[in-house]
């Protein structure tokens, strides 16, 4: 999709592109340096057996997961989910942080929401853990491909 200005508004890349896993460098841009006006809200998954809720001006835990405005969006409603933002985790997937993104998608409850991850060397420009989230009105080709479950997960 054509998005004029995306490249010119995108924050510059400040890391080596020859290594996918790199240490977090607090001297480089990271989401703790984003403007407060870019923070939409803090996100915490709902407790098991309860529904999603919104608490205005509620207290956050010591390192909240925050949802930020994407300053160079690619589509409608494009935001960034930054799990445990104050822990300054580098842009690498781990089970617990991936779970945060899955909970976010589940609680949004909209079949048009997509959540994605791009690593260093795969167009991520910030080495601070974040996921992309945006809406698409049509499925991507990979979503129509045949699939089969890898494992079954049962609730505790």
PDB file of C-alpha atoms in Angstrom:
ATOM      1  CA  UNK A   1       0.000   0.000   0.000  1.00  0.00           C
ATOM      2  CA  UNK A   2       1.268   3.475  -0.854  1.00  0.00           C
ATOM      3  CA  UNK A   3       1.884   5.587   2.214  1.00  0.00           C
ATOM      4  CA  UNK A   4       3.495   8.863   1.264  1.00  0.00           C
ATOM      5  CA  UNK A   5       5.830  10.211   3.928  1.00  0.00           C
ATOM      6  CA  UNK A   6       6.292   6.903   5.776  1.00  0.00           C
ATOM      7  CA  UNK A   7       9.992   6.745   5.008  1.00  0.00           C
ATOM      8  CA  UNK A   8      10.650  10.424   5.767  1.00  0.00           C
ATOM      9  CA  UNK A   9       8.795  10.287   9.120  1.00  0.00           C
ATOM     10  CA  UNK A  10      10.274   6.969  10.269  1.00  0.00           C
ATOM     11  CA  UNK A  11      12.784   7.122  13.093  1.00  0.00           C
ATOM     12  CA  UNK A  12      16.303   6.413  11.805  1.00  0.00           C
ATOM     13  CA  UNK A  13      17.974   3.038  12.327  1.00  0.00           C
ATOM     14  CA  UNK A  14      20.701   3.308  14.979  1.00  0.00           C
ATOM     15  CA  UNK A  15      22.109  -0.221  15.106  1.00  0.00           C
ATOM     16  CA  UNK A  16      24.172  -2.652  13.075  1.00  0.00           C
ATOM     17  CA  UNK A  17      22.208  -4.497  10.418  1.00  0.00           C
ATOM     18  CA  UNK A  18      24.452  -7.565  10.345  1.00  0.00           C
ATOM     19  CA  UNK A  19      23.287  -8.970  13.726  1.00  0.00           C
ATOM     20  CA  UNK A  20      19.727  -9.930  14.572  1.00  0.00           C
ATOM     21  CA  UNK A  21      20.339 -10.136  18.341  1.00  0.00           C
ATOM     22  CA  UNK A  22      21.982  -7.102  19.913  1.00  0.00           C
ATOM     23  CA  UNK A  23      22.155  -5.768  23.458  1.00  0.00           C
ATOM     24  CA  UNK A  24      19.831  -2.957  24.428  1.00  0.00           C
ATOM     25  CA  UNK A  25      21.684   0.363  24.235  1.00  0.00           C
ATOM     26  CA  UNK A  26      20.039   3.066  26.398  1.00  0.00           C
ATOM     27  CA  UNK A  27      21.942   5.820  24.567  1.00  0.00           C
ATOM     28  CA  UNK A  28      20.023   5.049  21.346  1.00  0.00           C
ATOM     29  CA  UNK A  29      16.399   5.926  20.746  1.00  0.00           C
ATOM     30  CA  UNK A  30      14.059   3.616  22.642  1.00  0.00           C
ATOM     31  CA  UNK A  31      10.436   3.817  23.683  1.00  0.00           C
ATOM     32  CA  UNK A  32      11.231   5.214  27.137  1.00  0.00           C
ATOM     33  CA  UNK A  33      12.274   8.332  25.176  1.00  0.00           C
ATOM     34  CA  UNK A  34       8.994   8.624  23.246  1.00  0.00           C
ATOM     35  CA  UNK A  35       6.929  11.721  23.926  1.00  0.00           C
ATOM     36  CA  UNK A  36       4.243  11.233  26.589  1.00  0.00           C
ATOM     37  CA  UNK A  37       1.662  12.379  24.041  1.00  0.00           C
ATOM     38  CA  UNK A  38       2.526   9.265  21.956  1.00  0.00           C
ATOM     39  CA  UNK A  39       1.456   6.904  24.780  1.00  0.00           C
ATOM     40  CA  UNK A  40      -2.173   5.891  24.349  1.00  0.00           C
ATOM     41  CA  UNK A  41      -2.569   3.574  27.337  1.00  0.00           C
ATOM     42  CA  UNK A  42      -0.991   0.833  29.455  1.00  0.00           C
ATOM     43  CA  UNK A  43      -2.155  -2.702  28.731  1.00  0.00           C
ATOM     44  CA  UNK A  44      -2.510  -5.583  31.153  1.00  0.00           C
ATOM     45  CA  UNK A  45      -4.190  -8.868  30.184  1.00  0.00           C
ATOM     46  CA  UNK A  46      -7.512  -9.522  31.879  1.00  0.00           C
ATOM     47  CA  UNK A  47      -7.501 -12.047  34.696  1.00  0.00           C
ATOM     48  CA  UNK A  48      -8.593 -15.554  33.640  1.00  0.00           C
ATOM     49  CA  UNK A  49     -12.374 -15.853  33.554  1.00  0.00           C
ATOM     50  CA  UNK A  50     -12.964 -12.086  33.394  1.00  0.00           C
ATOM     51  CA  UNK A  51     -13.665  -9.835  30.461  1.00  0.00           C
ATOM     52  CA  UNK A  52     -11.646  -6.941  29.136  1.00  0.00           C
ATOM     53  CA  UNK A  53     -12.078  -3.630  30.887  1.00  0.00           C
ATOM     54  CA  UNK A  54     -10.806  -0.076  30.761  1.00  0.00           C
ATOM     55  CA  UNK A  55      -9.795   1.701  33.948  1.00  0.00           C
ATOM     56  CA  UNK A  56      -9.234   5.400  33.528  1.00  0.00           C
ATOM     57  CA  UNK A  57      -6.108   6.714  35.274  1.00  0.00           C
ATOM     58  CA  UNK A  58      -5.472   3.358  36.906  1.00  0.00           C
ATOM     59  CA  UNK A  59      -2.157   2.439  38.466  1.00  0.00           C
ATOM     60  CA  UNK A  60       0.334   0.530  36.353  1.00  0.00           C
ATOM     61  CA  UNK A  61       2.726  -2.128  37.486  1.00  0.00           C
ATOM     62  CA  UNK A  62       6.455  -1.341  37.777  1.00  0.00           C
ATOM     63  CA  UNK A  63       7.113  -1.932  34.071  1.00  0.00           C
ATOM     64  CA  UNK A  64       3.844  -1.634  32.162  1.00  0.00           C
ATOM     65  CA  UNK A  65       3.162  -2.812  28.649  1.00  0.00           C
ATOM     66  CA  UNK A  66       2.216   0.327  26.751  1.00  0.00           C
ATOM     67  CA  UNK A  67       0.472   1.043  23.477  1.00  0.00           C
ATOM     68  CA  UNK A  68       1.982   3.917  21.525  1.00  0.00           C
ATOM     69  CA  UNK A  69       0.984   5.864  18.446  1.00  0.00           C
ATOM     70  CA  UNK A  70       3.105   4.780  15.497  1.00  0.00           C
ATOM     71  CA  UNK A  71       4.674   7.982  14.143  1.00  0.00           C
ATOM     72  CA  UNK A  72       5.034   6.385  10.687  1.00  0.00           C
ATOM     73  CA  UNK A  73       1.931   4.200  10.306  1.00  0.00           C
ATOM     74  CA  UNK A  74       1.405   1.823   7.409  1.00  0.00           C
ATOM     75  CA  UNK A  75      -2.350   1.516   7.817  1.00  0.00           C
ATOM     76  CA  UNK A  76      -5.418   2.550   9.783  1.00  0.00           C
ATOM     77  CA  UNK A  77      -5.052   2.320  13.560  1.00  0.00           C
ATOM     78  CA  UNK A  78      -1.357   1.357  13.374  1.00  0.00           C
ATOM     79  CA  UNK A  79       0.026   1.295  16.931  1.00  0.00           C
ATOM     80  CA  UNK A  80       2.998  -0.215  18.738  1.00  0.00           C
ATOM     81  CA  UNK A  81       2.687  -2.569  21.711  1.00  0.00           C
ATOM     82  CA  UNK A  82       5.774  -2.387  23.935  1.00  0.00           C
ATOM     83  CA  UNK A  83       5.718  -5.192  26.540  1.00  0.00           C
ATOM     84  CA  UNK A  84       7.297  -4.261  29.888  1.00  0.00           C
ATOM     85  CA  UNK A  85       8.599  -1.041  28.379  1.00  0.00           C
ATOM     86  CA  UNK A  86      10.702   0.003  31.392  1.00  0.00           C
ATOM     87  CA  UNK A  87      12.588  -3.328  31.401  1.00  0.00           C
ATOM     88  CA  UNK A  88      14.320  -2.161  28.185  1.00  0.00           C
ATOM     89  CA  UNK A  89      14.181  -5.541  26.460  1.00  0.00           C
ATOM     90  CA  UNK A  90      15.958  -5.732  23.074  1.00  0.00           C
ATOM     91  CA  UNK A  91      13.951  -6.533  19.920  1.00  0.00           C
ATOM     92  CA  UNK A  92      13.994 -10.336  20.346  1.00  0.00           C
ATOM     93  CA  UNK A  93      11.027 -12.689  20.729  1.00  0.00           C
ATOM     94  CA  UNK A  94      10.580 -14.674  23.930  1.00  0.00           C
ATOM     95  CA  UNK A  95       7.600 -16.779  25.067  1.00  0.00           C
ATOM     96  CA  UNK A  96       6.391 -14.360  27.766  1.00  0.00           C
ATOM     97  CA  UNK A  97       6.593 -11.260  25.587  1.00  0.00           C
ATOM     98  CA  UNK A  98       5.007 -13.056  22.644  1.00  0.00           C
ATOM     99  CA  UNK A  99       2.193 -14.031  24.989  1.00  0.00           C
ATOM    100  CA  UNK A 100       1.636 -10.342  25.793  1.00  0.00           C
ATOM    101  CA  UNK A 101       1.060  -9.661  22.082  1.00  0.00           C
ATOM    102  CA  UNK A 102      -1.346 -12.599  21.797  1.00  0.00           C
ATOM    103  CA  UNK A 103      -3.315 -11.391  24.850  1.00  0.00           C
ATOM    104  CA  UNK A 104      -3.485  -7.924  23.301  1.00  0.00           C
ATOM    105  CA  UNK A 105      -4.912  -9.283  20.039  1.00  0.00           C
ATOM    106  CA  UNK A 106      -7.388 -11.473  21.930  1.00  0.00           C
ATOM    107  CA  UNK A 107      -8.643  -8.635  24.111  1.00  0.00           C
ATOM    108  CA  UNK A 108      -9.074  -6.244  21.195  1.00  0.00           C
ATOM    109  CA  UNK A 109     -11.510  -8.847  19.909  1.00  0.00           C
ATOM    110  CA  UNK A 110     -11.586  -7.557  16.340  1.00  0.00           C
ATOM    111  CA  UNK A 111     -10.976 -10.056  13.515  1.00  0.00           C
ATOM    112  CA  UNK A 112      -9.423  -7.307  11.380  1.00  0.00           C
ATOM    113  CA  UNK A 113      -6.609  -6.554  13.846  1.00  0.00           C
ATOM    114  CA  UNK A 114      -3.204  -7.920  12.916  1.00  0.00           C
ATOM    115  CA  UNK A 115      -0.257  -8.100  15.311  1.00  0.00           C
ATOM    116  CA  UNK A 116       3.218  -8.595  13.914  1.00  0.00           C
ATOM    117  CA  UNK A 117       6.863  -8.593  14.865  1.00  0.00           C
ATOM    118  CA  UNK A 118       9.876  -7.584  12.852  1.00  0.00           C
ATOM    119  CA  UNK A 119      13.391  -8.240  14.090  1.00  0.00           C
ATOM    120  CA  UNK A 120      16.588  -6.319  13.605  1.00  0.00           C
ATOM    121  CA  UNK A 121      17.701  -6.950  10.049  1.00  0.00           C
ATOM    122  CA  UNK A 122      14.039  -7.395   9.007  1.00  0.00           C
ATOM    123  CA  UNK A 123      13.039  -3.724   8.951  1.00  0.00           C
ATOM    124  CA  UNK A 124      12.843  -3.077  12.707  1.00  0.00           C
ATOM    125  CA  UNK A 125      14.335   0.369  13.236  1.00  0.00           C
ATOM    126  CA  UNK A 126      14.312   0.417  17.048  1.00  0.00           C
ATOM    127  CA  UNK A 127      16.142  -2.135  19.230  1.00  0.00           C
ATOM    128  CA  UNK A 128      13.529  -2.016  21.989  1.00  0.00           C
ATOM    129  CA  UNK A 129      10.952  -4.800  22.135  1.00  0.00           C
ATOM    130  CA  UNK A 130       7.771  -3.848  20.304  1.00  0.00           C
ATOM    131  CA  UNK A 131       5.039  -5.376  18.181  1.00  0.00           C
ATOM    132  CA  UNK A 132       3.174  -3.718  15.324  1.00  0.00           C
ATOM    133  CA  UNK A 133      -0.634  -3.746  15.454  1.00  0.00           C
ATOM    134  CA  UNK A 134      -2.961  -2.456  12.753  1.00  0.00           C
ATOM    135  CA  UNK A 135      -6.215  -3.217  10.998  1.00  0.00           C
ATOM    136  CA  UNK A 136      -6.680  -4.853   7.582  1.00  0.00           C
ATOM    137  CA  UNK A 137     -10.065  -5.311   5.937  1.00  0.00           C
ATOM    138  CA  UNK A 138      -8.973  -8.340   3.923  1.00  0.00           C
ATOM    139  CA  UNK A 139      -6.942 -11.409   4.882  1.00  0.00           C
ATOM    140  CA  UNK A 140      -3.323 -11.644   3.831  1.00  0.00           C
ATOM    141  CA  UNK A 141      -2.436 -14.517   1.463  1.00  0.00           C
ATOM    142  CA  UNK A 142      -0.637 -16.390   4.269  1.00  0.00           C
ATOM    143  CA  UNK A 143      -3.869 -16.347   6.301  1.00  0.00           C
ATOM    144  CA  UNK A 144      -5.663 -18.270   3.547  1.00  0.00           C
ATOM    145  CA  UNK A 145      -2.977 -20.956   3.262  1.00  0.00           C
ATOM    146  CA  UNK A 146      -3.777 -24.448   4.580  1.00  0.00           C
ATOM    147  CA  UNK A 147      -2.530 -25.059   8.112  1.00  0.00           C
ATOM    148  CA  UNK A 148      -2.591 -27.638  10.864  1.00  0.00           C
ATOM    149  CA  UNK A 149      -2.163 -27.277  14.645  1.00  0.00           C
ATOM    150  CA  UNK A 150       1.296 -27.794  16.101  1.00  0.00           C
ATOM    151  CA  UNK A 151       0.078 -28.428  19.644  1.00  0.00           C
ATOM    152  CA  UNK A 152      -3.020 -28.242  21.774  1.00  0.00           C
ATOM    153  CA  UNK A 153      -2.948 -25.990  24.811  1.00  0.00           C
ATOM    154  CA  UNK A 154      -5.384 -26.669  27.617  1.00  0.00           C
ATOM    155  CA  UNK A 155      -6.249 -24.145  30.335  1.00  0.00           C
ATOM    156  CA  UNK A 156      -4.805 -24.705  33.813  1.00  0.00           C
TER     157      UNK A 156
END
